[in-house]
Amino acid sequence: MTRTAPLYQLKAEFFKTLGHPVRIRVLELLSRREHAVSEMLAEVAVEPAHLSQQLAVLRRANLVVARREGSAVHYALTDPRVAELLAVARAILSGVLAGQAELLADLRAAGPQPSPTPGPEPEPGPGR
């Protein structure tokens, strides 16, 4: 009997695949429309070999698909829900950052806090 990995483990692997800034940027670009590799190079600003490696990771994870048109290779998302996932992540991050900005504003509004006054020195114990 073949045993498959638990769903939480598969999810962790999926999110690990998303855990690279170049991959996220590529997926963001492809969320808008199909792109040729040459277009992505201009947008992502990494070496061609590095972009190729990251595209290979996304292909192996079945998040993107490639098609050749003459000498150009074009990429597209395999599932439009990837774009939705990126939008949800952006909304979550916006909320987190807004909360942090609010906390920072509250701290600044409270003004400088007095430095804690040092207490008495502890008595030296035996052997000190």
Short mmCIF file of N, CA and C in Angstrom, two decimals:
data_model
loop_
_atom_site.label_atom_id
_atom_site.label_comp_id
_atom_site.label_asym_id
_atom_site.label_seq_id
_atom_site.Cartn_x
_atom_site.Cartn_y
_atom_site.Cartn_z
N MET A 1 0.84 -1.17 0.00
CA MET A 1 0.00 0.00 0.00
C MET A 1 0.90 1.25 0.00
N THR A 2 0.66 2.15 -0.95
CA THR A 2 1.42 3.38 -1.04
C THR A 2 0.78 4.42 -0.15
N ARG A 3 1.62 5.07 0.61
CA ARG A 3 1.12 6.10 1.51
C ARG A 3 1.49 7.48 0.97
N THR A 4 0.53 8.38 0.90
CA THR A 4 0.83 9.74 0.46
C THR A 4 1.16 10.59 1.67
N ALA A 5 1.84 11.67 1.43
CA ALA A 5 2.21 12.59 2.51
C ALA A 5 0.94 13.25 3.06
N PRO A 6 0.95 13.56 4.35
CA PRO A 6 -0.22 14.27 4.91
C PRO A 6 -0.39 15.62 4.24
N LEU A 7 -1.62 16.09 4.22
CA LEU A 7 -1.94 17.34 3.56
C LEU A 7 -1.12 18.51 4.10
N TYR A 8 -0.91 18.56 5.42
CA TYR A 8 -0.14 19.67 5.98
C TYR A 8 1.30 19.67 5.46
N GLN A 9 1.85 18.49 5.21
CA GLN A 9 3.21 18.40 4.67
C GLN A 9 3.24 18.87 3.22
N LEU A 10 2.23 18.51 2.46
CA LEU A 10 2.14 18.97 1.06
C LEU A 10 1.97 20.49 1.01
N LYS A 11 1.18 21.03 1.94
CA LYS A 11 1.01 22.49 2.00
C LYS A 11 2.34 23.16 2.32
N ALA A 12 3.08 22.59 3.25
CA ALA A 12 4.38 23.16 3.62
C ALA A 12 5.32 23.18 2.41
N GLU A 13 5.33 22.11 1.65
CA GLU A 13 6.16 22.06 0.43
C GLU A 13 5.71 23.10 -0.58
N PHE A 14 4.40 23.25 -0.71
CA PHE A 14 3.85 24.26 -1.63
C PHE A 14 4.32 25.65 -1.23
N PHE A 15 4.22 25.98 0.06
CA PHE A 15 4.62 27.31 0.51
C PHE A 15 6.13 27.49 0.44
N LYS A 16 6.89 26.40 0.60
CA LYS A 16 8.35 26.51 0.42
C LYS A 16 8.67 26.90 -1.01
N THR A 17 7.91 26.37 -1.96
CA THR A 17 8.10 26.72 -3.36
C THR A 17 7.89 28.22 -3.57
N LEU A 18 6.96 28.79 -2.83
CA LEU A 18 6.68 30.22 -2.95
C LEU A 18 7.67 31.07 -2.16
N GLY A 19 8.55 30.43 -1.41
CA GLY A 19 9.42 31.14 -0.48
C GLY A 19 10.67 31.75 -1.08
N HIS A 20 10.60 32.31 -2.25
CA HIS A 20 11.75 32.98 -2.85
C HIS A 20 11.26 34.25 -3.54
N PRO A 21 11.92 35.38 -3.30
CA PRO A 21 11.44 36.65 -3.88
C PRO A 21 11.33 36.66 -5.41
N VAL A 22 12.26 36.01 -6.08
CA VAL A 22 12.19 35.99 -7.55
C VAL A 22 10.97 35.20 -8.01
N ARG A 23 10.71 34.09 -7.35
CA ARG A 23 9.53 33.29 -7.73
C ARG A 23 8.25 34.07 -7.50
N ILE A 24 8.18 34.78 -6.38
CA ILE A 24 6.98 35.58 -6.10
C ILE A 24 6.83 36.66 -7.17
N ARG A 25 7.91 37.31 -7.52
CA ARG A 25 7.84 38.37 -8.54
C ARG A 25 7.39 37.81 -9.89
N VAL A 26 7.91 36.64 -10.26
CA VAL A 26 7.51 36.00 -11.51
C VAL A 26 6.01 35.69 -11.48
N LEU A 27 5.54 35.13 -10.37
CA LEU A 27 4.13 34.79 -10.26
C LEU A 27 3.26 36.05 -10.29
N GLU A 28 3.74 37.13 -9.70
CA GLU A 28 3.00 38.40 -9.77
C GLU A 28 2.88 38.87 -11.21
N LEU A 29 3.98 38.81 -11.96
CA LEU A 29 3.95 39.21 -13.36
C LEU A 29 2.98 38.33 -14.15
N LEU A 30 3.06 37.03 -13.92
CA LEU A 30 2.20 36.11 -14.66
C LEU A 30 0.75 36.18 -14.21
N SER A 31 0.50 36.77 -13.07
CA SER A 31 -0.88 36.97 -12.61
C SER A 31 -1.61 37.96 -13.50
N ARG A 32 -0.84 38.86 -14.10
CA ARG A 32 -1.43 39.87 -14.99
C ARG A 32 -1.68 39.33 -16.38
N ARG A 33 -0.66 38.59 -16.89
CA ARG A 33 -0.76 38.04 -18.25
C ARG A 33 0.44 37.13 -18.49
N GLU A 34 0.39 36.42 -19.61
CA GLU A 34 1.52 35.60 -20.04
C GLU A 34 2.71 36.51 -20.35
N HIS A 35 3.92 36.04 -20.06
CA HIS A 35 5.13 36.82 -20.34
C HIS A 35 6.17 35.94 -21.03
N ALA A 36 6.92 36.55 -21.94
CA ALA A 36 8.09 35.90 -22.51
C ALA A 36 9.21 36.03 -21.48
N VAL A 37 10.15 35.11 -21.53
CA VAL A 37 11.28 35.14 -20.60
C VAL A 37 12.01 36.47 -20.71
N SER A 38 12.19 36.97 -21.93
CA SER A 38 12.91 38.24 -22.12
C SER A 38 12.19 39.40 -21.41
N GLU A 39 10.87 39.38 -21.40
CA GLU A 39 10.10 40.41 -20.69
C GLU A 39 10.32 40.30 -19.18
N MET A 40 10.31 39.07 -18.70
CA MET A 40 10.49 38.86 -17.26
C MET A 40 11.89 39.28 -16.82
N LEU A 41 12.88 39.04 -17.65
CA LEU A 41 14.26 39.44 -17.30
C LEU A 41 14.33 40.93 -17.04
N ALA A 42 13.67 41.71 -17.87
CA ALA A 42 13.68 43.16 -17.71
C ALA A 42 12.97 43.58 -16.43
N GLU A 43 11.91 42.88 -16.07
CA GLU A 43 11.12 43.22 -14.89
C GLU A 43 11.73 42.74 -13.59
N VAL A 44 12.32 41.55 -13.61
CA VAL A 44 12.82 40.91 -12.40
C VAL A 44 14.25 41.35 -12.07
N ALA A 45 15.00 41.72 -13.07
CA ALA A 45 16.38 42.23 -12.90
C ALA A 45 17.29 41.24 -12.19
N VAL A 46 17.34 40.00 -12.71
CA VAL A 46 18.30 39.00 -12.25
C VAL A 46 19.00 38.43 -13.48
N GLU A 47 20.06 37.69 -13.24
CA GLU A 47 20.79 37.05 -14.33
C GLU A 47 19.89 36.02 -15.01
N PRO A 48 20.04 35.84 -16.32
CA PRO A 48 19.22 34.85 -17.03
C PRO A 48 19.28 33.46 -16.42
N ALA A 49 20.45 33.02 -15.99
CA ALA A 49 20.58 31.67 -15.41
C ALA A 49 19.77 31.57 -14.12
N HIS A 50 19.76 32.63 -13.34
CA HIS A 50 19.01 32.62 -12.07
C HIS A 50 17.51 32.58 -12.34
N LEU A 51 17.05 33.36 -13.29
CA LEU A 51 15.63 33.33 -13.65
C LEU A 51 15.25 31.95 -14.16
N SER A 52 16.10 31.36 -14.98
CA SER A 52 15.85 30.02 -15.51
C SER A 52 15.70 29.00 -14.40
N GLN A 53 16.57 29.08 -13.40
CA GLN A 53 16.48 28.16 -12.25
C GLN A 53 15.16 28.32 -11.52
N GLN A 54 14.75 29.56 -11.30
CA GLN A 54 13.52 29.81 -10.55
C GLN A 54 12.29 29.38 -11.36
N LEU A 55 12.34 29.59 -12.67
CA LEU A 55 11.23 29.12 -13.52
C LEU A 55 11.15 27.60 -13.50
N ALA A 56 12.30 26.92 -13.45
CA ALA A 56 12.31 25.46 -13.40
C ALA A 56 11.65 24.96 -12.10
N VAL A 57 11.91 25.65 -11.00
CA VAL A 57 11.28 25.28 -9.72
C VAL A 57 9.77 25.43 -9.84
N LEU A 58 9.32 26.53 -10.42
CA LEU A 58 7.88 26.77 -10.58
C LEU A 58 7.24 25.76 -11.54
N ARG A 59 7.98 25.38 -12.58
CA ARG A 59 7.47 24.36 -13.52
C ARG A 59 7.32 23.01 -12.82
N ARG A 60 8.36 22.61 -12.06
CA ARG A 60 8.30 21.32 -11.34
C ARG A 60 7.14 21.27 -10.35
N ALA A 61 6.80 22.43 -9.80
CA ALA A 61 5.68 22.51 -8.85
C ALA A 61 4.34 22.65 -9.57
N ASN A 62 4.38 22.67 -10.90
CA ASN A 62 3.17 22.82 -11.73
C ASN A 62 2.42 24.12 -11.46
N LEU A 63 3.16 25.17 -11.14
CA LEU A 63 2.55 26.48 -10.95
C LEU A 63 2.57 27.29 -12.24
N VAL A 64 3.52 26.99 -13.12
CA VAL A 64 3.61 27.68 -14.41
C VAL A 64 3.77 26.65 -15.52
N VAL A 65 3.42 27.09 -16.71
CA VAL A 65 3.59 26.26 -17.90
C VAL A 65 4.29 27.10 -18.96
N ALA A 66 5.16 26.45 -19.74
CA ALA A 66 5.92 27.15 -20.78
C ALA A 66 5.42 26.71 -22.15
N ARG A 67 5.50 27.64 -23.09
CA ARG A 67 5.23 27.30 -24.49
C ARG A 67 6.22 28.06 -25.34
N ARG A 68 6.68 27.40 -26.38
CA ARG A 68 7.67 28.00 -27.27
C ARG A 68 6.95 28.61 -28.46
N GLU A 69 7.40 29.83 -28.81
CA GLU A 69 6.88 30.51 -29.99
C GLU A 69 8.09 31.04 -30.75
N GLY A 70 8.51 30.30 -31.77
CA GLY A 70 9.74 30.63 -32.47
C GLY A 70 10.91 30.40 -31.53
N SER A 71 11.72 31.42 -31.35
CA SER A 71 12.86 31.28 -30.44
C SER A 71 12.52 31.75 -29.02
N ALA A 72 11.32 32.31 -28.85
CA ALA A 72 10.92 32.84 -27.53
C ALA A 72 10.16 31.78 -26.74
N VAL A 73 10.37 31.81 -25.42
CA VAL A 73 9.62 30.94 -24.52
C VAL A 73 8.72 31.83 -23.68
N HIS A 74 7.43 31.49 -23.67
CA HIS A 74 6.43 32.25 -22.93
C HIS A 74 5.95 31.41 -21.75
N TYR A 75 5.68 32.08 -20.64
CA TYR A 75 5.19 31.41 -19.44
C TYR A 75 3.83 31.96 -19.05
N ALA A 76 3.02 31.08 -18.45
CA ALA A 76 1.71 31.45 -17.94
C ALA A 76 1.46 30.64 -16.67
N LEU A 77 0.53 31.14 -15.85
CA LEU A 77 0.12 30.40 -14.66
C LEU A 77 -0.68 29.18 -15.09
N THR A 78 -0.54 28.09 -14.36
CA THR A 78 -1.35 26.90 -14.66
C THR A 78 -2.74 27.02 -14.05
N ASP A 79 -2.88 27.89 -13.05
CA ASP A 79 -4.15 28.01 -12.33
C ASP A 79 -4.33 29.47 -11.91
N PRO A 80 -5.43 30.11 -12.30
CA PRO A 80 -5.63 31.51 -11.94
C PRO A 80 -5.76 31.73 -10.43
N ARG A 81 -5.99 30.67 -9.66
CA ARG A 81 -6.10 30.82 -8.21
C ARG A 81 -4.76 31.20 -7.58
N VAL A 82 -3.65 31.00 -8.31
CA VAL A 82 -2.35 31.46 -7.80
C VAL A 82 -2.38 32.98 -7.67
N ALA A 83 -2.98 33.65 -8.64
CA ALA A 83 -3.11 35.11 -8.58
C ALA A 83 -3.97 35.51 -7.38
N GLU A 84 -5.02 34.75 -7.12
CA GLU A 84 -5.88 35.03 -5.96
C GLU A 84 -5.10 34.84 -4.66
N LEU A 85 -4.28 33.80 -4.59
CA LEU A 85 -3.46 33.55 -3.41
C LEU A 85 -2.51 34.72 -3.15
N LEU A 86 -1.89 35.23 -4.20
CA LEU A 86 -0.99 36.37 -4.05
C LEU A 86 -1.74 37.62 -3.59
N ALA A 87 -2.96 37.79 -4.07
CA ALA A 87 -3.78 38.93 -3.66
C ALA A 87 -4.16 38.81 -2.18
N VAL A 88 -4.49 37.62 -1.73
CA VAL A 88 -4.82 37.40 -0.32
C VAL A 88 -3.59 37.66 0.54
N ALA A 89 -2.43 37.17 0.11
CA ALA A 89 -1.19 37.41 0.85
C ALA A 89 -0.92 38.91 0.97
N ARG A 90 -1.15 39.63 -0.09
CA ARG A 90 -0.94 41.08 -0.08
C ARG A 90 -1.88 41.75 0.92
N ALA A 91 -3.14 41.31 0.94
CA ALA A 91 -4.12 41.89 1.86
C ALA A 91 -3.73 41.59 3.32
N ILE A 92 -3.28 40.38 3.58
CA ILE A 92 -2.85 40.02 4.94
C ILE A 92 -1.66 40.89 5.35
N LEU A 93 -0.66 41.00 4.47
CA LEU A 93 0.51 41.82 4.76
C LEU A 93 0.14 43.28 4.97
N SER A 94 -0.79 43.78 4.19
CA SER A 94 -1.22 45.17 4.35
C SER A 94 -1.81 45.37 5.74
N GLY A 95 -2.62 44.41 6.19
CA GLY A 95 -3.20 44.50 7.53
C GLY A 95 -2.15 44.44 8.62
N VAL A 96 -1.19 43.55 8.47
CA VAL A 96 -0.12 43.42 9.46
C VAL A 96 0.70 44.71 9.51
N LEU A 97 1.08 45.20 8.35
CA LEU A 97 1.89 46.42 8.30
C LEU A 97 1.12 47.63 8.82
N ALA A 98 -0.18 47.69 8.54
CA ALA A 98 -0.99 48.79 9.06
C ALA A 98 -1.03 48.73 10.58
N GLY A 99 -1.16 47.52 11.12
CA GLY A 99 -1.15 47.36 12.57
C GLY A 99 0.17 47.77 13.18
N GLN A 100 1.27 47.43 12.52
CA GLN A 100 2.59 47.82 13.00
C GLN A 100 2.77 49.33 12.92
N ALA A 101 2.28 49.95 11.86
CA ALA A 101 2.39 51.40 11.70
C ALA A 101 1.58 52.10 12.79
N GLU A 102 0.42 51.55 13.11
CA GLU A 102 -0.42 52.13 14.16
C GLU A 102 0.28 52.02 15.51
N LEU A 103 0.88 50.88 15.79
CA LEU A 103 1.61 50.69 17.04
C LEU A 103 2.78 51.66 17.12
N LEU A 104 3.51 51.81 16.03
CA LEU A 104 4.64 52.74 16.00
C LEU A 104 4.16 54.18 16.25
N ALA A 105 3.06 54.56 15.63
CA ALA A 105 2.50 55.90 15.83
C ALA A 105 2.11 56.10 17.29
N ASP A 106 1.52 55.09 17.90
CA ASP A 106 1.14 55.18 19.32
C ASP A 106 2.38 55.35 20.19
N LEU A 107 3.44 54.58 19.89
CA LEU A 107 4.67 54.69 20.66
C LEU A 107 5.29 56.08 20.54
N ARG A 108 5.29 56.61 19.33
CA ARG A 108 5.85 57.94 19.11
C ARG A 108 5.01 59.01 19.80
N ALA A 109 3.70 58.85 19.76
CA ALA A 109 2.80 59.82 20.39
C ALA A 109 2.96 59.82 21.90
N ALA A 110 3.33 58.68 22.47
CA ALA A 110 3.50 58.58 23.91
C ALA A 110 4.72 59.36 24.37
N GLY A 111 5.59 59.72 23.46
CA GLY A 111 6.78 60.49 23.82
C GLY A 111 7.87 59.62 24.39
N PRO A 112 8.99 60.24 24.70
CA PRO A 112 10.12 59.46 25.22
C PRO A 112 9.79 58.92 26.61
N GLN A 113 10.17 57.71 26.84
CA GLN A 113 9.95 57.07 28.14
C GLN A 113 11.18 57.29 29.00
N PRO A 114 10.98 57.52 30.31
CA PRO A 114 12.15 57.69 31.17
C PRO A 114 12.96 56.40 31.23
N SER A 115 14.26 56.58 31.35
CA SER A 115 15.13 55.42 31.47
C SER A 115 14.89 54.77 32.83
N PRO A 116 14.90 53.46 32.87
CA PRO A 116 14.72 52.81 34.17
C PRO A 116 15.90 53.16 35.07
N THR A 117 15.59 53.48 36.32
CA THR A 117 16.66 53.79 37.27
C THR A 117 17.24 52.49 37.80
N PRO A 118 18.55 52.44 37.84
CA PRO A 118 19.15 51.19 38.31
C PRO A 118 18.85 51.01 39.79
N GLY A 119 18.59 49.78 40.16
CA GLY A 119 18.33 49.43 41.55
C GLY A 119 19.63 49.25 42.29
N PRO A 120 19.52 48.94 43.57
CA PRO A 120 20.74 48.72 44.34
C PRO A 120 21.50 47.51 43.83
N GLU A 121 22.80 47.57 43.96
CA GLU A 121 23.64 46.45 43.54
C GLU A 121 23.32 45.25 44.42
N PRO A 122 23.25 44.05 43.82
CA PRO A 122 23.00 42.87 44.65
C PRO A 122 24.19 42.61 45.57
N GLU A 123 23.87 42.10 46.75
CA GLU A 123 24.91 41.74 47.72
C GLU A 123 25.70 40.58 47.18
N PRO A 124 27.01 40.64 47.28
CA PRO A 124 27.80 39.49 46.82
C PRO A 124 27.52 38.29 47.72
N GLY A 125 27.29 37.15 47.09
CA GLY A 125 27.06 35.92 47.83
C GLY A 125 28.36 35.23 48.14
N PRO A 126 28.30 34.11 48.81
CA PRO A 126 29.52 33.36 49.11
C PRO A 126 30.25 32.98 47.84
N GLY A 127 31.53 33.07 47.83
CA GLY A 127 32.35 32.71 46.68
C GLY A 127 32.48 33.82 45.68
N ARG A 128 31.98 35.02 45.97
CA ARG A 128 32.09 36.12 45.00
C ARG A 128 33.15 37.07 45.40
#
